C-alpha cells in the first residue's frame, strides 16, 4: 500500500503547552482516515501542521511525499481542505466559486468550465448553479464545499468536522460523496464528533491530551476495549483526559 | 500572474455586489466633494457687530456706514448703553462691540484726535481675530482718509494688492483639490483594510491560506482593485466636480497628477494593508483606520496652514502622506508646477509606499 501521509514524533508546542505530542502514524492511498478526539485534544493543531498552515516544533512528516518543514507550498498544491467554518464565498455564485478555486489551483478555463458543468450535473444542483451561495440550503452548501475541496483532484482531502449542523439524511449523502472520492483514489482525512461517522472510516486514530492513544479499524478498536459501539470506545479513552475541552 | 487575475476578478465581484460598500465608495465621496467646499469656507462673513454710541454726529454715521458697507459685518444692534453692548457679547449675540464716544466729532474737529474702542468676544478665536482685523483695517482707512482730508496730504506709499495663482481668491479652487485627496485616501486605506479583515472574519482567509496562492499574489490581488477604484474616484471628482461644477482649470499637467496619484495610492493602500494585518475584526480595523484618518485630515494643511502649527505639529505633518499630495495638487493645479518642482514630493511618497508595504508584507503571515 502506498503511504500518502507519514508522521514521526510530530510535536507542536505553544510555549510550555504541548498541543500535539509525539504524533506518529501513516495514512494510505484511497483510505478514509478518521481523526477523533475530544474538544481541545489537539486534532486541529495536528491537522494544521499537515496542511502546511502551521510549522511543527519538532518531528518529521511528509504529506503527498512533501516535507511539512520545507515544502509547504507543494503540499498545498496537492491537498484539498474543508474547514469547520463554512468557507466558500457567499456573495459569489456556485459556478463563480468553482471558477475561482479551480483557477487558483492552476486548472485551465476550459477544464474549469467542463468540470463545473459535470459537477453541477452529478450533484443535481443545476437549479443552484447561477445562484449566490448564500441563498442555497446549508446541506447543499456543505456538499458543495466538499466538492470544491476536491475539484482540483488533490491526492488528499482534509475535512475538519465537515458535517456540523446538518441533518442525518444530508450527512448520509455527504458520506456517499466521501466514498465516491475515496473510490477515485483521493485519500480522505476527516475529523468528526459523530461516532456513527467514525464507523464509516477505514481506520481511526483517537487523540487524548495531544497524544494518539489508539489507532486501528473500528472493528478492532471495539474488540480491544471489549465494547459494542464506537461511542463506548470514545468514552473509555476520552474520560482519561486531564485537559479540559474548550 | 494568473492567480492575481483570478483574485482581482473575484474582488470586483465582491465590491460590485455589496450594496452598502458600493455607495460608500462611489456616491458618498462625490456628495462630500460637492458639499464640503461650499460649507467649509475660510472667509469669515456675517460677523455680528454691535455699536455703542450715544450721539450720532455725521462723522460717526460716516464711520458706521463705512463699516457696514464692507460686507463683512452684520449690525445687530445700535445702542447708547455700554451695558447693553456688554450683555450682547455675554449672550453670544455679538462678536464685536465698537464703542464710539459721544464727543468723537468734537474731538476730531478741535484736537484732530479721537478714540474708539473695540471689544472682542474671543470664544470663537478665529472669528474674533479676523473680525477685529477687518474692523481695524477699516478704521485705518478711515484714519488715512481723515488725514488726507484735513491736512491735504496724499499717501506717501500707495499700496496695491495682486493675488497670484488664485486671482479672485476663489475658495473652492483652494479647497476642492485638497478634499479630493482626503476622499481618495479614505477609500484607499479604509476600504482596503476592511476588505481583507472581512475575509478573516468570515474564515475564508483560512481557505485561501491552504491554497497554493502566494503571499504576494494575494496582496496584489487585493490592492489592485482598490488602486483602480482610487483612480476612478479621483477622475470623476477631478473632471466632473472640480472642473465641471467648480470650473477649476488646472494650469499644470494632469498626467503629472496621475503619476503622483499612482504612487500615493500605493502608499495609502499599503497603510490599509498594514492595518488589516494587525486587526482580527472589521471593528478593530475601522477604529484604527479612523484614528489615522482624523490625524491625516486635520494635520495635512487641508483646512489650517501647516506653517502656523506649532513646531512639533509641523514635524508630525511631515510624516503624513496626505500633506504631500495636497501640496502637489495645489502646486500643479493652481501654480502649474512641473515635474522638477514636485520631484522631491514624489520621492518622499515613494518612501512612504515602500515603508508601509514592506511593513505590511513582513507582518502578513500565511502560516500560523
Coordinates of C-alpha atoms in Angstrom, one line a residue:
Chain A
X1 CA 0.0 0.0 0.0
X2 CA 1.2 3.4 -0.9
X3 CA 1.7 5.8 2.0
X4 CA 0.4 9.4 1.4
X5 CA 0.8 10.8 4.9
X6 CA 3.7 9.8 7.2
X7 CA 4.4 11.4 10.6
X8 CA 7.0 10.5 13.1
X9 CA 7.1 12.1 16.6
X10 CA 5.5 15.2 15.3
X11 CA 5.1 17.9 18.1
X12 CA 3.7 21.3 18.3
X13 CA 4.2 23.4 21.4
X14 CA 2.9 26.8 22.3
X15 CA 5.3 27.9 25.0
X16 CA 5.1 25.2 27.7
X17 CA 1.8 23.9 26.3
X18 CA 2.2 20.8 24.2
X19 CA -0.8 21.0 21.9
X20 CA 0.3 17.9 19.9
X21 CA 2.9 15.5 21.2
X22 CA 4.8 12.6 19.5
X23 CA 2.3 12.0 16.8
X24 CA 3.3 9.1 14.6
X25 CA 1.0 7.4 12.1
X26 CA 0.6 6.5 8.4
X27 CA -2.3 7.0 6.1
X28 CA -2.5 5.0 2.9
X29 CA -3.8 6.0 -0.5
X30 CA -7.5 5.9 -1.0
X31 CA -8.1 5.3 2.7
X32 CA -10.8 7.1 4.8
X33 CA -8.9 8.0 7.9
X34 CA -10.9 9.2 10.9
X35 CA -9.2 11.6 13.3
X36 CA -11.0 11.6 16.6
X37 CA -10.6 13.3 19.9
X38 CA -12.5 15.4 22.4
X39 CA -12.6 19.2 22.0
X40 CA -9.1 20.6 22.8
X41 CA -7.4 17.3 22.3
X42 CA -5.1 18.7 19.6
X43 CA -6.8 17.5 16.4
X44 CA -6.9 20.8 14.7
X45 CA -3.3 21.6 15.6
X46 CA -2.2 18.3 14.1
X47 CA -4.2 18.8 11.0
X48 CA -2.9 22.4 10.5
X49 CA 0.6 21.1 10.5
X50 CA -0.2 18.5 7.9
X51 CA -1.9 21.2 5.7
X52 CA 1.2 23.4 5.8
X53 CA -0.7 26.1 7.8
X54 CA 1.5 25.6 10.9
X55 CA 5.2 24.7 11.2
X56 CA 5.8 21.9 13.7
X57 CA 8.0 22.4 16.7
X58 CA 9.8 19.1 16.2
X59 CA 9.4 15.7 14.5
X60 CA 9.0 14.6 10.9
X61 CA 6.2 14.4 8.5
X62 CA 5.5 14.1 4.8
X63 CA 2.2 14.7 3.1
X64 CA 1.7 13.5 -0.5
X65 CA 5.5 12.9 -0.5
X66 CA 6.4 16.5 0.5
X67 CA 8.0 17.6 3.7
X68 CA 6.0 19.7 6.2
X69 CA 9.1 21.7 7.1
X70 CA 10.4 22.7 3.7
X71 CA 7.8 22.0 1.1
X72 CA 4.5 23.6 2.4
X73 CA 3.8 25.2 -1.0
X74 CA 4.0 21.8 -2.8
X75 CA 1.8 20.3 -0.1
X76 CA -0.8 23.0 -0.6
X77 CA -0.9 22.3 -4.3
X78 CA -1.7 18.6 -3.7
X79 CA -4.3 18.8 -0.9
X80 CA -7.9 19.9 -0.6
X81 CA -9.2 21.4 2.6
X82 CA -12.6 22.0 4.1
X83 CA -12.7 23.8 7.4
X84 CA -15.4 23.5 10.0
X85 CA -16.3 27.1 9.3
X86 CA -18.1 27.3 6.0
X87 CA -15.6 28.9 3.7
X88 CA -16.9 29.4 0.2
X89 CA -17.7 32.9 -0.9
X90 CA -21.3 33.6 -0.1
X91 CA -21.6 36.5 -2.5
X92 CA -20.4 34.5 -5.4
X93 CA -22.5 32.0 -7.3
X94 CA -21.8 28.3 -7.3
X95 CA -20.1 28.5 -10.7
X96 CA -18.1 31.5 -9.7
X97 CA -16.8 29.7 -6.6
X98 CA -15.8 26.8 -8.7
X99 CA -14.1 29.0 -11.2
X100 CA -12.1 30.9 -8.6
X101 CA -10.9 27.8 -6.7
X102 CA -10.3 25.9 -9.9
X103 CA -8.3 28.8 -11.3
X104 CA -6.0 29.3 -8.3
X105 CA -5.2 25.5 -8.4
X106 CA -4.0 26.0 -12.0
X107 CA -6.9 24.5 -13.9
X108 CA -7.4 25.9 -17.4
X109 CA -10.5 27.9 -18.2
X110 CA -11.8 25.2 -20.5
X111 CA -11.2 22.5 -17.9
X112 CA -13.0 24.5 -15.2
X113 CA -16.0 25.0 -17.5
X114 CA -16.2 21.4 -18.4
X115 CA -15.7 20.0 -14.8
X116 CA -18.1 22.6 -13.4
X117 CA -20.9 21.5 -15.6
X118 CA -20.2 17.9 -14.9
X119 CA -20.1 18.5 -11.1
X120 CA -23.3 20.5 -11.1
X121 CA -25.0 17.8 -13.0
X122 CA -23.7 15.0 -10.8
X123 CA -24.7 16.8 -7.6
X124 CA -28.1 17.5 -9.2
X125 CA -27.8 21.2 -8.4
X126 CA -28.3 22.7 -11.9
X127 CA -31.0 24.9 -10.5
X128 CA -28.5 26.4 -8.0
X129 CA -25.6 26.8 -10.4
X130 CA -26.1 30.5 -11.0
X131 CA -27.4 31.4 -7.6
X132 CA -25.4 33.1 -4.9
X133 CA -24.0 30.6 -2.4
X134 CA -25.7 32.4 0.5
X135 CA -29.1 31.7 -1.0
X136 CA -28.8 27.9 -1.1
X137 CA -29.7 25.5 1.8
X138 CA -27.0 24.6 4.3
X139 CA -26.9 20.9 3.4
X140 CA -26.2 21.8 -0.2
X141 CA -23.6 24.3 0.8
X142 CA -21.7 21.6 2.8
X143 CA -21.8 19.2 -0.1
X144 CA -20.7 22.0 -2.4
X145 CA -17.8 22.9 -0.1
X146 CA -16.6 19.3 -0.2
X147 CA -16.9 19.3 -4.0
X148 CA -14.9 22.5 -4.2
X149 CA -12.2 21.0 -1.9
X150 CA -11.7 18.0 -4.3
X151 CA -12.4 20.0 -7.5
X152 CA -8.8 20.1 -8.5
X153 CA -8.4 16.4 -7.8
X154 CA -6.0 16.5 -4.9
X155 CA -4.1 13.5 -3.5
X156 CA -5.5 14.1 -0.1
X157 CA -8.5 16.0 1.2
X158 CA -8.6 17.2 4.8
X159 CA -12.1 17.6 6.3
X160 CA -12.4 19.4 9.7
X161 CA -15.7 18.4 11.2
X162 CA -17.4 18.7 7.8
X163 CA -20.9 17.7 8.9
X164 CA -21.5 20.0 11.8
X165 CA -25.1 21.3 11.9
X166 CA -26.5 19.2 9.1
X167 CA -29.4 16.8 9.2
X168 CA -28.9 13.0 9.2
X169 CA -30.1 12.5 5.7
X170 CA -27.7 15.1 4.3
X171 CA -24.9 13.6 6.4
X172 CA -25.6 10.3 4.8
X173 CA -25.4 11.9 1.4
X174 CA -22.3 13.7 2.4
X175 CA -20.7 10.4 3.3
X176 CA -21.7 9.0 -0.1
X177 CA -19.7 11.8 -1.6
X178 CA -16.7 10.9 0.6
X179 CA -16.9 7.2 -0.5
X180 CA -17.0 8.3 -4.2
X181 CA -13.9 10.4 -3.7
X182 CA -12.1 7.6 -1.9
X183 CA -13.0 5.2 -4.7
X184 CA -11.4 7.7 -7.2
X185 CA -8.2 7.3 -5.2
X186 CA -8.4 10.5 -3.1
X187 CA -7.3 9.9 0.4
X188 CA -9.8 11.3 3.0
X189 CA -8.5 12.6 6.3
X190 CA -11.6 13.5 8.4
X191 CA -12.2 14.8 12.0
X192 CA -15.6 14.2 13.5
X193 CA -17.5 14.1 16.7
X194 CA -20.2 11.8 15.4
X195 CA -19.5 8.2 16.3
X196 CA -21.7 6.8 13.6
X197 CA -19.5 8.6 11.2
X198 CA -16.4 7.1 12.9
X199 CA -17.9 3.6 11.9
X200 CA -17.7 4.7 8.3
X201 CA -14.0 5.2 8.4
X202 CA -11.4 2.6 7.3
X203 CA -9.2 3.3 10.3
X204 CA -9.4 5.6 13.2
X205 CA -7.0 7.4 15.5
X206 CA -8.0 8.7 18.9
X207 CA -6.3 11.7 20.3
X208 CA -6.3 12.4 24.1
X209 CA -4.4 15.3 25.6
X210 CA -2.3 15.9 22.5
X211 CA -1.2 12.3 22.0
X212 CA -2.6 9.4 19.9
X213 CA -3.9 6.8 22.3
X214 CA -5.4 4.4 19.9
X215 CA -5.2 3.6 16.2
X216 CA -6.9 0.8 14.3
X217 CA -10.0 -0.1 12.4
X218 CA -13.4 0.5 14.1
X219 CA -13.9 -3.3 14.5
X220 CA -10.5 -3.9 16.1
X221 CA -10.9 -0.9 18.5
X222 CA -14.3 -2.2 19.7
X223 CA -12.7 -5.7 20.3
X224 CA -9.7 -4.2 22.0
X225 CA -11.8 -2.3 24.5
X226 CA -14.4 -5.1 24.8
X227 CA -17.3 -2.8 24.0
X228 CA -20.2 -2.8 21.5
X229 CA -20.1 0.7 20.0
X230 CA -17.6 3.4 19.0
X231 CA -19.4 5.7 21.5
X232 CA -18.1 3.5 24.3
X233 CA -14.6 3.4 22.8
X234 CA -14.6 7.1 22.7
X235 CA -15.8 7.4 26.2
X236 CA -13.3 4.8 27.6
X237 CA -10.4 6.9 26.1
X238 CA -11.7 10.4 26.5
X239 CA -12.6 10.2 30.1
X240 CA -8.9 9.7 31.0
X241 CA -8.2 13.1 29.6
X242 CA -6.6 15.6 32.0
X243 CA -7.2 18.6 29.8
X244 CA -10.5 20.4 29.9
X245 CA -12.1 20.8 26.5
X246 CA -12.8 24.3 25.2
Chain B
X1 CA 0.2 36.3 -12.5
X2 CA -2.8 34.0 -13.4
X3 CA -3.7 33.7 -9.7
X4 CA -3.7 37.5 -9.4
X5 CA -6.1 37.9 -12.2
X6 CA -8.5 35.3 -10.6
X7 CA -8.3 37.2 -7.3
X8 CA -8.9 40.6 -8.9
X9 CA -11.9 39.2 -10.8
X10 CA -13.3 37.9 -7.5
X11 CA -12.6 41.1 -5.6
X12 CA -14.5 43.2 -8.2
X13 CA -17.5 40.8 -7.9
X14 CA -17.4 41.3 -4.1
X15 CA -17.2 45.1 -4.3
X16 CA -19.8 45.5 -7.1
X17 CA -22.3 43.2 -5.3
X18 CA -22.0 44.8 -1.9
X19 CA -25.0 47.2 -1.7
X20 CA -23.6 49.1 1.3
X21 CA -20.0 49.4 0.2
X22 CA -20.8 50.5 -3.4
X23 CA -22.4 53.8 -2.5
X24 CA -19.8 54.4 0.2
X25 CA -17.1 54.2 -2.5
X26 CA -18.8 56.0 -5.4
X27 CA -21.6 58.2 -4.2
X28 CA -20.6 59.4 -0.8
X29 CA -17.3 61.0 -1.8
X30 CA -19.0 62.9 -4.7
X31 CA -21.6 64.3 -2.4
X32 CA -18.9 65.3 0.1
X33 CA -16.9 66.9 -2.6
X34 CA -19.8 69.0 -3.8
X35 CA -21.0 70.0 -0.3
X36 CA -17.8 70.5 1.7
X37 CA -16.1 73.3 -0.3
X38 CA -19.4 75.2 -0.1
X39 CA -19.8 74.8 3.6
X40 CA -16.3 74.8 5.0
X41 CA -15.5 78.3 3.8
X42 CA -12.4 80.1 5.2
X43 CA -13.8 83.5 4.6
X44 CA -15.4 85.0 7.7
X45 CA -18.6 86.8 6.9
X46 CA -21.6 87.8 8.9
X47 CA -19.6 89.0 11.9
X48 CA -22.1 90.2 14.4
X49 CA -21.3 93.8 15.4
X50 CA -22.9 96.0 18.0
X51 CA -22.2 99.7 18.1
X52 CA -22.4 101.7 21.2
X53 CA -22.7 105.4 20.7
X54 CA -24.8 108.0 22.4
X55 CA -24.5 110.7 19.8
X56 CA -24.9 110.3 16.1
X57 CA -22.8 113.0 14.6
X58 CA -22.2 113.0 10.8
X59 CA -18.7 111.7 11.5
X60 CA -20.0 108.8 13.5
X61 CA -22.5 108.0 10.8
X62 CA -19.9 108.2 8.2
X63 CA -17.8 105.7 10.1
X64 CA -20.7 103.3 10.7
X65 CA -21.6 103.4 7.0
X66 CA -18.0 102.5 6.0
X67 CA -18.1 99.5 8.3
X68 CA -21.4 98.2 7.2
X69 CA -20.6 98.7 3.6
X70 CA -17.6 96.4 3.8
X71 CA -20.0 93.4 3.6
X72 CA -18.3 91.5 6.4
X73 CA -20.4 92.8 9.3
X74 CA -23.9 92.3 10.4
X75 CA -25.0 95.2 12.5
X76 CA -27.1 93.5 15.2
X77 CA -27.7 96.5 17.5
X78 CA -27.0 100.2 17.8
X79 CA -27.3 101.3 21.3
X80 CA -26.3 104.1 23.5
X81 CA -25.6 102.0 26.5
X82 CA -22.3 100.2 27.0
X83 CA -24.0 97.8 29.5
X84 CA -26.3 96.7 26.7
X85 CA -23.3 96.1 24.4
X86 CA -21.7 94.0 27.1
X87 CA -24.8 92.0 27.5
X88 CA -24.9 91.2 23.8
X89 CA -21.4 89.7 24.0
X90 CA -22.4 87.8 27.1
X91 CA -25.4 86.3 25.3
X92 CA -23.2 85.5 22.3
X93 CA -25.3 87.7 20.1
X94 CA -22.4 90.0 19.2
X95 CA -18.9 89.0 18.2
X96 CA -17.6 92.6 18.4
X97 CA -18.7 95.7 20.1
X98 CA -17.4 99.0 18.8
X99 CA -17.7 101.9 21.2
X100 CA -17.7 105.3 19.6
X101 CA -17.5 108.1 22.2
X102 CA -20.2 110.8 22.0
X103 CA -17.6 113.5 21.5
X104 CA -15.8 111.9 18.6
X105 CA -16.6 114.6 16.1
X106 CA -16.0 117.3 18.5
X107 CA -12.6 116.0 19.4
X108 CA -11.7 115.4 15.8
X109 CA -12.5 118.9 14.8
X110 CA -10.9 120.6 17.8
X111 CA -8.0 118.4 18.6
X112 CA -7.7 116.5 15.3
X113 CA -7.7 113.4 17.5
X114 CA -10.4 110.9 18.6
X115 CA -10.6 107.5 20.3
X116 CA -12.8 104.4 19.5
X117 CA -12.8 101.2 21.4
X118 CA -13.3 97.6 20.2
X119 CA -14.4 94.7 22.5
X120 CA -13.8 91.2 21.1
X121 CA -15.7 88.1 22.0
X122 CA -12.8 85.7 21.9
X123 CA -14.7 82.4 22.4
X124 CA -14.5 81.7 18.7
X125 CA -10.9 82.6 18.3
X126 CA -10.8 82.7 14.5
X127 CA -13.9 84.7 14.0
X128 CA -13.0 87.2 16.7
X129 CA -9.4 87.6 15.4
X130 CA -10.4 88.1 11.8
X131 CA -13.3 90.3 12.7
X132 CA -11.1 92.6 14.8
X133 CA -8.6 92.7 12.0
X134 CA -11.2 93.6 9.4
X135 CA -12.6 96.3 11.7
X136 CA -9.2 97.8 12.5
X137 CA -8.3 97.9 8.8
X138 CA -11.5 99.8 8.0
X139 CA -10.6 102.2 10.8
X140 CA -7.1 102.6 9.4
X141 CA -8.5 103.5 6.0
X142 CA -10.8 105.9 7.8
X143 CA -7.8 107.4 9.6
X144 CA -5.9 107.8 6.3
X145 CA -8.8 109.5 4.6
X146 CA -9.3 111.8 7.5
X147 CA -5.6 112.8 7.4
X148 CA -5.8 113.4 3.7
X149 CA -8.9 115.5 4.0
X150 CA -7.7 117.5 7.0
X151 CA -4.1 118.0 6.1
X152 CA -4.3 117.8 2.4
X153 CA -1.7 115.1 2.2
X154 CA -1.6 112.2 -0.2
X155 CA -0.5 108.7 0.6
X156 CA 3.3 108.5 0.6
X157 CA 3.2 104.8 -0.1
X158 CA 0.4 103.6 -2.4
X159 CA -0.5 100.1 -1.5
X160 CA -2.0 97.7 -4.1
X161 CA -2.7 94.0 -4.0
X162 CA -2.3 91.4 -6.7
X163 CA -3.4 87.9 -5.9
X164 CA -1.2 85.3 -7.6
X165 CA -2.2 81.8 -8.6
X166 CA -5.8 82.3 -7.4
X167 CA -6.6 85.7 -8.8
X168 CA -10.0 86.2 -7.4
X169 CA -9.3 84.3 -4.1
X170 CA -11.8 81.7 -5.2
X171 CA -12.1 79.5 -2.1
X172 CA -13.2 76.2 -3.9
X173 CA -10.1 76.4 -6.1
X174 CA -8.1 76.0 -3.0
X175 CA -10.2 73.5 -1.1
X176 CA -11.6 71.2 -3.8
X177 CA -8.2 69.6 -4.7
X178 CA -7.5 69.1 -1.0
X179 CA -10.8 67.5 -0.2
X180 CA -10.5 65.2 -3.2
X181 CA -7.1 64.0 -1.8
X182 CA -8.7 63.1 1.5
X183 CA -11.5 61.3 -0.1
X184 CA -9.1 59.2 -2.2
X185 CA -7.2 58.4 1.0
X186 CA -10.3 57.3 2.8
X187 CA -11.3 54.9 0.0
X188 CA -7.7 53.5 -0.3
X189 CA -6.9 52.9 3.4
X190 CA -10.4 52.3 4.8
X191 CA -11.9 50.1 2.2
X192 CA -8.8 48.1 1.6
X193 CA -8.3 47.3 5.3
X194 CA -11.9 46.4 5.8
X195 CA -11.9 44.1 2.7
X196 CA -9.0 42.0 3.9
X197 CA -10.2 41.8 7.5
X198 CA -13.7 40.7 6.3
X199 CA -12.1 37.6 4.9
X200 CA -10.5 36.9 8.3
X201 CA -13.9 37.4 10.0
X202 CA -15.7 35.1 7.5
X203 CA -13.0 32.5 7.8
X204 CA -12.5 32.4 4.0
X205 CA -8.9 33.5 4.5
X206 CA -8.2 30.1 6.1
X207 CA -9.3 28.5 2.9
X208 CA -7.1 30.9 0.9
X209 CA -4.1 30.0 3.1
X210 CA -4.3 26.3 2.3
X211 CA -4.3 27.0 -1.4
X212 CA -1.1 27.5 -3.5
X213 CA -1.8 31.3 -3.7
X214 CA 1.4 33.0 -2.7
X215 CA 1.6 35.9 -0.3
X216 CA 2.5 38.5 -2.9
X217 CA -0.3 37.2 -5.2
X218 CA -2.9 37.6 -2.5
X219 CA -1.7 41.0 -1.5
X220 CA -1.5 42.3 -5.1
X221 CA -4.9 40.8 -5.9
X222 CA -6.3 42.7 -3.0
X223 CA -4.6 46.0 -3.7
X224 CA -5.0 46.3 -7.4
X225 CA -8.8 46.6 -7.4
X226 CA -8.7 49.4 -4.9
X227 CA -5.9 51.1 -6.8
X228 CA -8.2 51.1 -9.9
X229 CA -11.1 52.3 -7.9
X230 CA -8.9 55.1 -6.4
X231 CA -8.1 56.2 -10.0
X232 CA -11.8 56.1 -10.9
X233 CA -13.0 58.2 -7.9
X234 CA -10.2 60.7 -8.4
X235 CA -11.0 61.1 -12.1
X236 CA -14.8 61.6 -11.5
X237 CA -14.1 64.0 -8.7
X238 CA -11.5 65.9 -10.7
X239 CA -13.2 66.2 -14.0
X240 CA -16.9 66.2 -13.2
X241 CA -16.9 68.1 -9.9
X242 CA -13.6 70.0 -9.8
X243 CA -13.6 71.1 -13.4
X244 CA -17.3 70.7 -14.3
X245 CA -19.0 72.1 -11.2
X246 CA -16.4 74.4 -9.7
X247 CA -14.8 75.4 -13.0
X248 CA -11.3 74.7 -11.9
X249 CA -8.9 74.9 -14.9
X250 CA -5.6 73.2 -13.9
X251 CA -2.6 75.1 -15.0
X252 CA -0.2 72.2 -14.8
X253 CA -0.1 68.7 -16.3
X254 CA -2.9 66.4 -15.4
X255 CA -0.7 63.5 -16.3
X256 CA 1.7 64.6 -13.6
X257 CA -1.2 64.5 -11.1
X258 CA -1.9 61.0 -12.2
X259 CA 1.7 59.9 -11.8
X260 CA 1.7 61.2 -8.2
X261 CA -1.7 59.6 -7.6
X262 CA -0.4 56.3 -8.7
X263 CA 2.4 56.3 -6.1
X264 CA 0.2 57.9 -3.5
X265 CA -2.4 55.2 -3.8
X266 CA 0.2 52.5 -3.3
X267 CA 1.3 54.2 -0.1
X268 CA -2.2 54.5 1.4
X269 CA -3.2 51.1 0.3
X270 CA -0.1 49.8 2.0
X271 CA -1.3 51.5 5.1
X272 CA -4.7 49.9 4.8
X273 CA -3.0 46.5 4.3
X274 CA -0.8 47.2 7.4
X275 CA -3.9 47.9 9.5
X276 CA -5.5 44.7 8.3
X277 CA -2.6 42.6 9.3
X278 CA -3.0 43.8 12.9
X279 CA -6.8 43.6 13.1
X280 CA -8.9 40.5 13.6
X281 CA -12.3 42.1 13.2
X282 CA -13.7 44.8 10.9
X283 CA -14.5 46.9 14.0
X284 CA -10.8 46.9 15.1
X285 CA -9.7 47.8 11.6
X286 CA -12.2 50.6 11.5
X287 CA -11.2 52.1 14.8
X288 CA -7.6 52.2 13.9
X289 CA -8.2 53.5 10.4
X290 CA -10.4 56.2 11.8
X291 CA -7.7 57.3 14.1
X292 CA -5.2 57.7 11.3
X293 CA -7.8 59.4 9.0
X294 CA -8.6 62.1 11.6
X295 CA -4.9 62.9 12.1
X296 CA -4.2 62.7 8.4
X297 CA -7.0 65.1 7.6
X298 CA -6.6 67.6 10.4
X299 CA -2.8 67.7 10.1
X300 CA -2.5 67.8 6.4
X301 CA -2.8 71.5 5.8
X302 CA -6.2 70.9 4.2
X303 CA -8.0 73.5 6.4
X304 CA -5.3 75.1 8.5
X305 CA -1.9 76.1 7.1
X306 CA 0.9 73.8 8.4
X307 CA 3.2 76.8 8.7
X308 CA 1.1 78.2 11.5
X309 CA 1.1 75.0 13.5
X310 CA 3.5 74.6 16.5
X311 CA 6.9 73.1 15.7
X312 CA 6.0 69.6 16.9
X313 CA 2.9 69.6 14.7
X314 CA 4.9 70.7 11.7
X315 CA 7.3 67.8 12.3
X316 CA 4.3 65.4 12.5
X317 CA 2.8 66.8 9.3
X318 CA 6.0 65.8 7.5
X319 CA 5.2 62.2 8.3
X320 CA 1.7 62.5 6.8
X321 CA 1.5 61.3 3.2
X322 CA -1.7 63.3 2.7
X323 CA 0.2 66.6 3.3
X324 CA 2.3 66.0 0.3
X325 CA -0.4 65.1 -2.1
X326 CA -2.5 68.1 -1.1
X327 CA 0.6 70.3 -1.6
X328 CA 1.3 68.7 -5.0
X329 CA -2.4 69.1 -6.0
X330 CA -2.4 72.8 -5.2
X331 CA 1.0 73.4 -6.8
X332 CA 0.1 71.7 -10.1
X333 CA -3.5 72.8 -10.3
X334 CA -3.1 76.5 -9.2
X335 CA 0.5 77.2 -9.9
X336 CA 1.2 75.0 -12.9
X337 CA 4.2 73.4 -11.2
X338 CA 6.1 70.8 -13.3
X339 CA 7.9 67.6 -12.7
X340 CA 11.0 69.2 -11.4
X341 CA 9.1 71.2 -8.8
X342 CA 7.3 68.1 -7.3
X343 CA 10.1 65.5 -7.7
X344 CA 11.0 65.9 -4.1
X345 CA 7.4 65.2 -3.0
X346 CA 7.3 62.2 -5.4
X347 CA 10.4 60.8 -3.9
X348 CA 9.1 61.1 -0.4
X349 CA 5.8 59.5 -1.5
X350 CA 7.8 56.6 -2.9
X351 CA 9.4 56.3 0.5
X352 CA 6.0 56.1 2.2
X353 CA 4.9 53.5 -0.3
X354 CA 7.9 51.3 0.3
X355 CA 7.7 51.7 4.1
X356 CA 4.1 50.9 4.6
X357 CA 4.1 48.0 2.2
X358 CA 7.2 46.4 3.4
X359 CA 6.0 46.5 7.0
X360 CA 2.6 45.1 5.9
X361 CA 4.1 42.3 3.9
X362 CA 6.5 41.5 6.7
X363 CA 3.6 41.3 9.2
X364 CA 1.3 39.3 6.9
X365 CA 1.8 35.7 7.7
X366 CA 0.4 32.9 5.7
X367 CA 1.4 30.3 8.3
X368 CA 0.3 30.5 12.0

